[in-house]
Amino acid sequence: MITMIEKIGLPKNLFWGYIGLMLFMIGDGIEQAWIVPYLVEEGMSVTHASLLITVYGITVTISAWLSGVFVQTLGPRKAMLFGFIAFLIGSVGFIGLGMYTLNLSMMIPFYAIRGFGYPLFAYSFLVWINYSTPIERRSSAAGWFWFMFSLGLSVAGPFYASIFIPILGNINVLWSGIVFTVVGAYLAIIVNKDQVPASEITKISLSEFAKAITILKRPVIALGLIVKSINGFAQYGLLLFLPIYLLDFGYSTTEWLRMWSTVFTVAIFANLLFGYLGDKWGWRTTIKWVGGYFYAAVLILVYFMPQMVGHNYWLMTATLSLCGVAMAGYVPLSALFPLLAPDNKGAAMSILNLGAGLSTFVAPAIVTLFFQPFGAGVVIFIYAGFYILSAILTPFLKTPEELEAGPNAEAKVS
């Protein structure tokens, strides 16, 4: 008998892993929305606060890149355990030795260690999902991953902080976040009994880690890295300049924050929808039309909407919310990527996760280069052009079997 869990596309064998992921990401996301303003308010310079976040971003990217290889050589449980330990050590040092006195020499190294934590925990679980889920349900399973991930990191974590900071204070809220990660790790690593086939795990060696680099020699993997990097351009770029652009049309900072929050609320549910539809329509079809062409059209609409309607909070919110819908069009990419290199799924997933990290650097770089001299319109059209490029490249993300069969063969995951 098919259970309710299976009916909604959530893999029953990994149920507690998903719940654990969501709780872990609540603990990790608690400071996301307030850490920089708080540090500056307490007397830290903007330069030092930015340096702290930059170093954190570097270790997040490195950890995300290596997560697939760690899973392939150690197994997902051990990889997630190392992620939890890194988060725990980093958090205790960052909060206990750094936050009370704003000791930057303690804060930077320990926050960097904390940065290794969540990608190794979360993205290792994403690899686990790909190992343990039948191919016909893999896009739905990936949709649930991004739903739980975003629900914890971008919605529940900041919401919890907004409620308890007035009660407990900022530093005590950070301490309380560790409780969520402990419970989440226990559920995902211990209570979750699913086993990855032993054939998927290889012996740890330098050559295995080197594959996380050398696999980029395969053109299809390099193209996939470009597509995944483009995926996050709007997410990490718009927040840097769009509120400045909207100020000219009377939109306040408070209105902007509410609109941006709505985008991610829409996105977490759209992740489920396009995870399911990806299995029905075809993975590449969903990425190409929803994540690529539709996202490009939405960005252009976002630029022209305030020029057409002026200050209209609800209409602008609805328009921006379409970004959350388009963002979810890339969900099937998480299912497609390991099939591009079935002989080395871990290294392939490492490149997928590297693409997620590169978005956080490339998108702001475009803003830095083009916003000041040319304005918001040029930046948005550059982003839109990249999303069109993503749509053009997506049909070339073919599995080895499809490439061997030739152009006239029936696509398995189109």
Coordinates of C-alpha atoms in Angstrom, one line a residue:
M1 CA 0.0 0.0 0.0
I2 CA 1.4 3.4 -1.0
T3 CA 1.7 5.6 2.0
M4 CA 0.8 9.3 2.1
I5 CA 4.5 10.1 2.3
E6 CA 5.1 8.3 -1.0
K7 CA 2.1 9.9 -2.6
I8 CA 3.5 13.4 -2.1
G9 CA 6.9 12.3 -3.6
L10 CA 8.9 12.3 -0.3
P11 CA 11.0 9.1 -0.2
K12 CA 9.8 7.0 2.7
N13 CA 13.3 5.4 3.2
L14 CA 14.8 8.9 3.8
F15 CA 12.0 10.6 5.7
W16 CA 14.0 11.2 8.9
G17 CA 16.9 12.4 6.9
Y18 CA 14.7 15.2 5.4
I19 CA 13.4 16.2 8.8
G20 CA 16.9 16.2 10.2
L21 CA 18.1 18.4 7.3
M22 CA 15.4 20.9 7.9
L23 CA 16.2 21.2 11.7
F24 CA 19.9 21.4 11.0
M25 CA 19.4 24.3 8.5
I26 CA 17.3 26.1 11.1
G27 CA 20.3 26.1 13.4
D28 CA 22.6 27.1 10.6
G29 CA 20.3 29.9 9.3
I30 CA 19.5 31.6 12.6
E31 CA 22.0 34.5 12.1
Q32 CA 21.6 34.8 8.3
A33 CA 19.4 37.9 8.3
W34 CA 21.0 39.9 11.1
I35 CA 24.7 39.0 11.8
V36 CA 26.3 41.8 9.8
P37 CA 24.0 44.7 11.0
Y38 CA 24.4 43.4 14.6
L39 CA 28.3 43.3 14.4
V40 CA 28.4 46.8 12.8
E41 CA 25.9 48.1 15.5
E42 CA 28.2 46.6 18.2
G43 CA 31.2 48.5 16.9
M44 CA 32.8 46.3 14.2
S45 CA 33.7 48.1 11.0
V46 CA 31.8 47.3 7.8
T47 CA 35.1 46.2 6.2
H48 CA 35.8 43.7 9.0
A49 CA 32.3 42.4 8.9
S50 CA 32.5 41.9 5.2
L51 CA 35.8 40.1 5.5
L52 CA 34.2 37.7 8.0
I53 CA 31.4 36.9 5.6
T54 CA 33.8 36.6 2.6
V55 CA 36.0 34.1 4.4
Y56 CA 32.9 32.2 5.4
G57 CA 31.7 32.1 1.8
I58 CA 35.1 30.7 0.6
T59 CA 34.9 27.8 3.0
V60 CA 31.3 27.2 2.2
T61 CA 32.3 26.9 -1.5
I62 CA 35.2 24.6 -0.8
S63 CA 33.1 22.4 1.4
A64 CA 30.3 22.2 -1.2
W65 CA 32.8 21.3 -3.9
L66 CA 34.3 18.4 -1.9
S67 CA 31.0 17.1 -0.5
G68 CA 30.3 14.7 -3.3
V69 CA 33.8 13.1 -3.2
F70 CA 33.6 12.8 0.6
V71 CA 30.3 10.8 0.2
Q72 CA 31.8 8.6 -2.5
T73 CA 34.8 7.7 -0.4
L74 CA 33.5 7.8 3.2
G75 CA 29.8 7.2 2.7
P76 CA 27.1 9.8 3.4
R77 CA 26.8 9.2 7.1
K78 CA 30.4 9.9 7.9
A79 CA 30.5 12.8 5.5
M80 CA 27.4 14.3 7.3
L81 CA 29.0 13.6 10.7
F82 CA 32.1 15.5 9.7
G83 CA 29.9 18.4 8.6
F84 CA 28.1 18.4 11.9
I85 CA 31.4 18.3 13.9
A86 CA 32.8 21.2 11.8
F87 CA 29.7 23.2 12.5
L88 CA 29.8 22.4 16.2
I89 CA 33.5 23.3 16.7
G90 CA 33.2 26.4 14.6
S91 CA 30.1 27.6 16.4
V92 CA 31.5 27.0 19.9
G93 CA 34.7 28.9 19.0
F94 CA 32.9 31.7 17.1
I95 CA 30.3 32.4 19.7
G96 CA 32.3 31.6 22.9
L97 CA 35.6 33.1 22.0
G98 CA 34.7 35.7 19.5
M99 CA 31.2 37.1 19.8
Y100 CA 31.3 38.4 23.4
T101 CA 34.3 40.6 22.8
L102 CA 34.1 40.9 18.9
N103 CA 37.6 39.3 18.8
L104 CA 38.2 39.2 15.0
S105 CA 41.3 36.9 15.3
M106 CA 39.0 34.3 16.9
M107 CA 35.9 35.0 14.9
I108 CA 37.4 34.6 11.4
P109 CA 39.0 31.1 11.8
F110 CA 36.1 29.7 13.7
Y111 CA 33.4 31.1 11.5
A112 CA 35.4 29.7 8.6
I113 CA 35.3 26.2 10.3
R114 CA 31.6 26.7 10.8
G115 CA 31.4 27.4 7.0
F116 CA 32.6 23.9 6.3
G117 CA 29.6 22.5 8.3
Y118 CA 26.4 22.9 6.5
P119 CA 27.5 22.2 2.9
L120 CA 29.2 18.9 4.0
F121 CA 26.0 18.0 5.9
A122 CA 23.3 19.1 3.5
Y123 CA 24.9 18.4 0.1
S124 CA 26.1 15.0 1.3
F125 CA 22.5 14.2 2.0
L126 CA 21.6 15.4 -1.5
V127 CA 24.1 12.9 -2.9
W128 CA 22.6 10.3 -0.6
I129 CA 19.2 11.0 -2.1
N130 CA 20.6 10.4 -5.6
Y131 CA 22.1 7.1 -4.6
S132 CA 18.9 5.8 -2.8
T133 CA 16.0 7.1 -5.0
P134 CA 14.7 5.4 -8.1
I135 CA 15.4 7.5 -11.2
E136 CA 11.7 7.9 -12.0
R137 CA 11.2 9.7 -8.7
R138 CA 14.6 11.5 -8.4
S139 CA 13.4 14.9 -9.4
S140 CA 10.6 14.9 -6.9
A141 CA 13.1 13.8 -4.2
A142 CA 15.4 16.6 -5.1
G143 CA 12.4 19.0 -4.9
W144 CA 11.8 17.9 -1.3
F145 CA 15.5 18.4 -0.5
W146 CA 15.4 22.0 -1.7
F147 CA 12.1 22.5 0.1
M148 CA 13.5 21.3 3.5
F149 CA 16.8 23.1 2.9
S150 CA 15.2 26.5 2.1
L151 CA 12.5 26.1 4.7
G152 CA 15.1 25.8 7.4
L153 CA 17.8 28.2 6.1
S154 CA 15.8 31.0 4.6
V155 CA 12.4 30.8 6.4
A156 CA 12.2 29.1 9.7
G157 CA 15.7 30.0 10.9
P158 CA 15.3 33.8 10.4
F159 CA 11.7 33.6 11.7
Y160 CA 12.8 31.9 14.9
A161 CA 15.5 34.5 15.4
S162 CA 13.0 37.4 14.9
I163 CA 10.9 35.9 17.7
F164 CA 13.6 35.0 20.3
I165 CA 16.2 37.7 19.8
P166 CA 14.0 40.2 21.9
I167 CA 13.7 37.5 24.5
L168 CA 17.1 35.8 24.7
G169 CA 19.4 38.3 23.0
N170 CA 21.5 37.8 19.8
I171 CA 24.3 35.7 21.3
N172 CA 22.0 33.4 23.2
V173 CA 19.9 32.8 20.1
L174 CA 23.1 31.7 18.4
W175 CA 23.8 29.3 21.2
S176 CA 20.2 27.9 20.9
G177 CA 20.8 27.2 17.2
I178 CA 23.2 24.5 18.2
V179 CA 20.3 22.6 19.7
F180 CA 18.5 22.4 16.4
T181 CA 21.7 21.1 14.7
V182 CA 22.2 18.4 17.3
V183 CA 18.7 17.1 17.0
G184 CA 18.8 17.4 13.2
A185 CA 22.1 15.5 13.0
Y186 CA 20.7 12.8 15.3
L187 CA 17.6 12.3 13.1
A188 CA 19.5 12.4 9.8
I189 CA 22.5 10.3 10.7
I190 CA 21.2 7.9 13.5
V191 CA 17.5 7.6 13.2
N192 CA 17.6 7.6 9.4
K193 CA 18.4 3.9 8.7
D194 CA 18.7 4.0 4.9
Q195 CA 21.8 2.3 3.5
V196 CA 23.7 3.4 0.4
P197 CA 24.7 0.4 -1.8
A198 CA 28.3 -0.6 -1.0
S199 CA 29.1 -0.6 -4.7
E200 CA 28.7 3.2 -4.7
I201 CA 31.5 3.7 -2.1
T202 CA 35.2 3.7 -3.1
K203 CA 38.4 3.7 -1.1
I204 CA 39.6 7.1 0.0
S205 CA 42.6 8.3 -2.0
L206 CA 44.1 11.4 -3.4
S207 CA 43.1 10.2 -6.9
E208 CA 39.5 10.2 -5.9
F209 CA 39.7 13.8 -4.6
A210 CA 41.6 14.8 -7.8
K211 CA 38.5 13.6 -9.8
A212 CA 36.6 16.5 -8.4
I213 CA 38.9 18.6 -10.6
T214 CA 39.8 16.3 -13.5
I215 CA 36.2 15.4 -14.2
L216 CA 35.8 19.0 -15.6
K217 CA 37.7 17.7 -18.6
R218 CA 34.4 16.1 -19.7
P219 CA 32.6 18.7 -21.8
V220 CA 29.2 17.8 -20.5
I221 CA 30.3 18.3 -16.9
A222 CA 31.9 21.7 -17.7
L223 CA 28.6 22.7 -19.4
G224 CA 26.7 21.6 -16.4
L225 CA 28.9 23.7 -14.1
I226 CA 28.1 26.8 -16.2
V227 CA 24.3 26.0 -16.1
K228 CA 24.4 25.5 -12.3
S229 CA 26.4 28.7 -11.7
I230 CA 23.9 30.7 -13.7
N231 CA 21.1 29.2 -11.6
G232 CA 22.0 31.4 -8.7
F233 CA 22.8 34.7 -10.4
A234 CA 19.5 36.4 -9.7
Q235 CA 19.3 35.0 -6.2
Y236 CA 22.7 36.4 -5.1
G237 CA 22.7 39.5 -7.4
L238 CA 19.3 41.1 -7.2
L239 CA 19.5 41.7 -3.4
L240 CA 22.6 43.9 -3.9
F241 CA 21.2 46.5 -6.3
L242 CA 17.4 46.0 -6.8
P243 CA 16.4 47.7 -3.5
I244 CA 18.5 50.7 -4.6
Y245 CA 16.7 50.7 -8.0
L246 CA 13.3 50.4 -6.4
L247 CA 14.0 53.3 -4.0
D248 CA 13.6 55.6 -7.0
F249 CA 10.0 54.5 -7.4
G250 CA 9.1 54.9 -3.7
Y251 CA 9.6 51.4 -2.4
S252 CA 10.9 51.5 1.2
T253 CA 13.5 49.1 2.6
T254 CA 10.8 47.4 4.7
E255 CA 8.7 46.8 1.6
W256 CA 11.7 45.4 -0.2
L257 CA 12.5 43.0 2.7
R258 CA 8.9 41.7 2.7
M259 CA 8.9 41.3 -1.0
W260 CA 12.2 39.4 -1.0
S261 CA 11.0 37.1 1.8
T262 CA 7.9 36.4 -0.3
V263 CA 10.1 35.3 -3.2
F264 CA 11.6 32.5 -1.1
T265 CA 8.3 31.5 0.5
V266 CA 7.0 31.0 -3.0
A267 CA 10.2 29.3 -4.0
I268 CA 10.1 26.6 -1.4
F269 CA 6.7 25.4 -2.6
A270 CA 7.6 25.8 -6.2
N271 CA 10.6 23.5 -5.5
L272 CA 8.1 20.7 -4.7
L273 CA 5.9 21.5 -7.8
F274 CA 8.8 21.5 -10.3
G275 CA 10.4 18.5 -8.6
Y276 CA 7.2 16.6 -9.4
L277 CA 6.6 18.2 -12.8
G278 CA 10.3 17.5 -13.8
D279 CA 9.6 13.8 -13.5
K280 CA 6.5 14.2 -15.7
W281 CA 7.7 16.7 -18.3
G282 CA 11.3 15.8 -18.5
W283 CA 14.2 17.2 -16.5
R284 CA 16.0 19.1 -19.2
T285 CA 12.7 20.4 -20.5
T286 CA 11.9 21.9 -17.1
I287 CA 15.3 23.4 -16.6
K288 CA 15.4 24.9 -20.2
W289 CA 11.9 26.5 -20.2
V290 CA 11.2 27.3 -16.6
G291 CA 14.7 27.9 -15.2
G292 CA 16.1 29.4 -18.4
Y293 CA 13.8 31.2 -20.8
F294 CA 11.0 32.0 -18.2
Y295 CA 13.6 33.3 -15.7
A296 CA 15.0 35.6 -18.3
A297 CA 11.5 37.0 -19.2
V298 CA 10.7 37.4 -15.5
L299 CA 13.9 39.5 -14.9
I300 CA 13.1 41.8 -17.7
L301 CA 9.5 42.2 -16.3
V302 CA 11.0 43.0 -12.9
Y303 CA 13.0 45.8 -14.4
F304 CA 10.1 47.4 -16.4
M305 CA 7.3 46.9 -13.9
P306 CA 8.1 49.8 -11.6
Q307 CA 8.5 52.0 -14.7
M308 CA 5.0 51.0 -15.8
V309 CA 3.1 51.1 -12.5
G310 CA 5.3 53.2 -10.2
H311 CA 4.8 52.4 -6.5
N312 CA 2.4 49.4 -6.4
Y313 CA 3.5 47.1 -3.5
W314 CA 1.2 44.2 -4.3
L315 CA 1.8 44.1 -8.0
M316 CA 5.6 44.4 -7.5
T317 CA 5.5 41.6 -5.0
A318 CA 3.6 39.4 -7.4
T319 CA 6.1 40.1 -10.1
L320 CA 9.1 39.4 -7.9
S321 CA 7.4 36.2 -6.7
L322 CA 7.7 34.9 -10.2
C323 CA 11.5 34.8 -9.6
G324 CA 10.8 32.2 -6.9
V325 CA 8.8 30.1 -9.4
A326 CA 11.6 30.4 -12.1
M327 CA 14.3 29.6 -9.5
A328 CA 12.6 26.3 -8.8
G329 CA 12.9 25.3 -12.5
Y330 CA 16.5 24.2 -11.8
V331 CA 15.4 21.6 -9.2
P332 CA 15.7 18.7 -11.7
L333 CA 19.4 19.6 -12.3
S334 CA 20.2 18.0 -9.0
A335 CA 18.7 14.7 -10.3
L336 CA 20.3 15.0 -13.8
F337 CA 23.9 15.8 -12.8
P338 CA 25.0 12.4 -11.4
L339 CA 23.7 10.7 -14.5
L340 CA 26.1 12.8 -16.6
A341 CA 28.9 10.8 -15.0
P342 CA 27.5 7.5 -13.7
D343 CA 31.0 6.1 -13.3
N344 CA 31.8 8.9 -10.8
K345 CA 28.6 10.3 -9.3
G346 CA 30.4 11.8 -6.3
A347 CA 32.8 13.9 -8.3
A348 CA 29.9 15.0 -10.6
M349 CA 27.8 16.1 -7.5
S350 CA 30.9 18.0 -6.3
I351 CA 30.9 20.0 -9.5
L352 CA 27.1 20.6 -9.1
N353 CA 27.8 22.0 -5.6
L354 CA 30.8 24.0 -6.8
G355 CA 28.4 25.7 -9.3
A356 CA 26.2 26.7 -6.4
G357 CA 29.2 28.2 -4.6
L358 CA 30.4 30.1 -7.7
S359 CA 27.1 31.9 -8.0
T360 CA 27.8 33.7 -4.8
F361 CA 31.0 35.2 -6.3
V362 CA 30.1 35.8 -10.0
A363 CA 26.7 37.4 -9.5
P364 CA 28.0 40.1 -7.1
A365 CA 31.0 40.6 -9.4
I366 CA 28.7 41.5 -12.3
V367 CA 27.0 44.0 -10.1
T368 CA 30.3 45.5 -9.0
L369 CA 31.4 45.9 -12.7
F370 CA 28.2 47.2 -14.3
F371 CA 25.8 48.7 -11.8
Q372 CA 27.6 51.9 -10.9
P373 CA 28.6 53.0 -14.5
F374 CA 25.5 51.6 -16.4
G375 CA 22.6 51.2 -14.0
A376 CA 20.2 48.4 -13.0
G377 CA 18.9 47.8 -16.5
V378 CA 22.2 46.7 -17.9
V379 CA 22.8 44.4 -15.0
I380 CA 19.4 42.8 -15.3
F381 CA 19.8 42.3 -19.1
I382 CA 23.2 40.7 -18.5
Y383 CA 21.6 38.3 -16.0
A384 CA 18.7 37.6 -18.5
G385 CA 21.2 36.9 -21.2
F386 CA 23.0 34.4 -19.0
Y387 CA 19.6 32.6 -18.3
I388 CA 19.0 32.4 -22.0
L389 CA 22.5 30.9 -22.4
S390 CA 21.6 28.4 -19.7
A391 CA 18.5 27.4 -21.7
I392 CA 20.6 27.0 -24.8
L393 CA 23.2 24.8 -23.1
T394 CA 20.7 22.6 -21.2
P395 CA 19.8 20.3 -24.1
F396 CA 23.5 19.4 -24.4
L397 CA 23.5 17.9 -20.9
K398 CA 23.2 14.4 -22.1
T399 CA 24.0 11.1 -20.3
P400 CA 26.8 8.9 -21.7
E401 CA 24.2 6.4 -23.0
E402 CA 22.4 9.2 -24.9
L403 CA 25.7 10.5 -26.4
E404 CA 26.6 7.0 -27.5
A405 CA 23.2 6.3 -29.0
G406 CA 23.4 9.4 -31.2
P407 CA 21.1 12.3 -31.9
N408 CA 18.1 10.3 -33.1
A409 CA 17.9 8.1 -30.0
E410 CA 15.0 8.6 -27.6
A411 CA 16.1 10.8 -24.7
K412 CA 15.6 9.2 -21.3
V413 CA 15.5 12.4 -19.2
S414 CA 14.5 15.0 -21.7

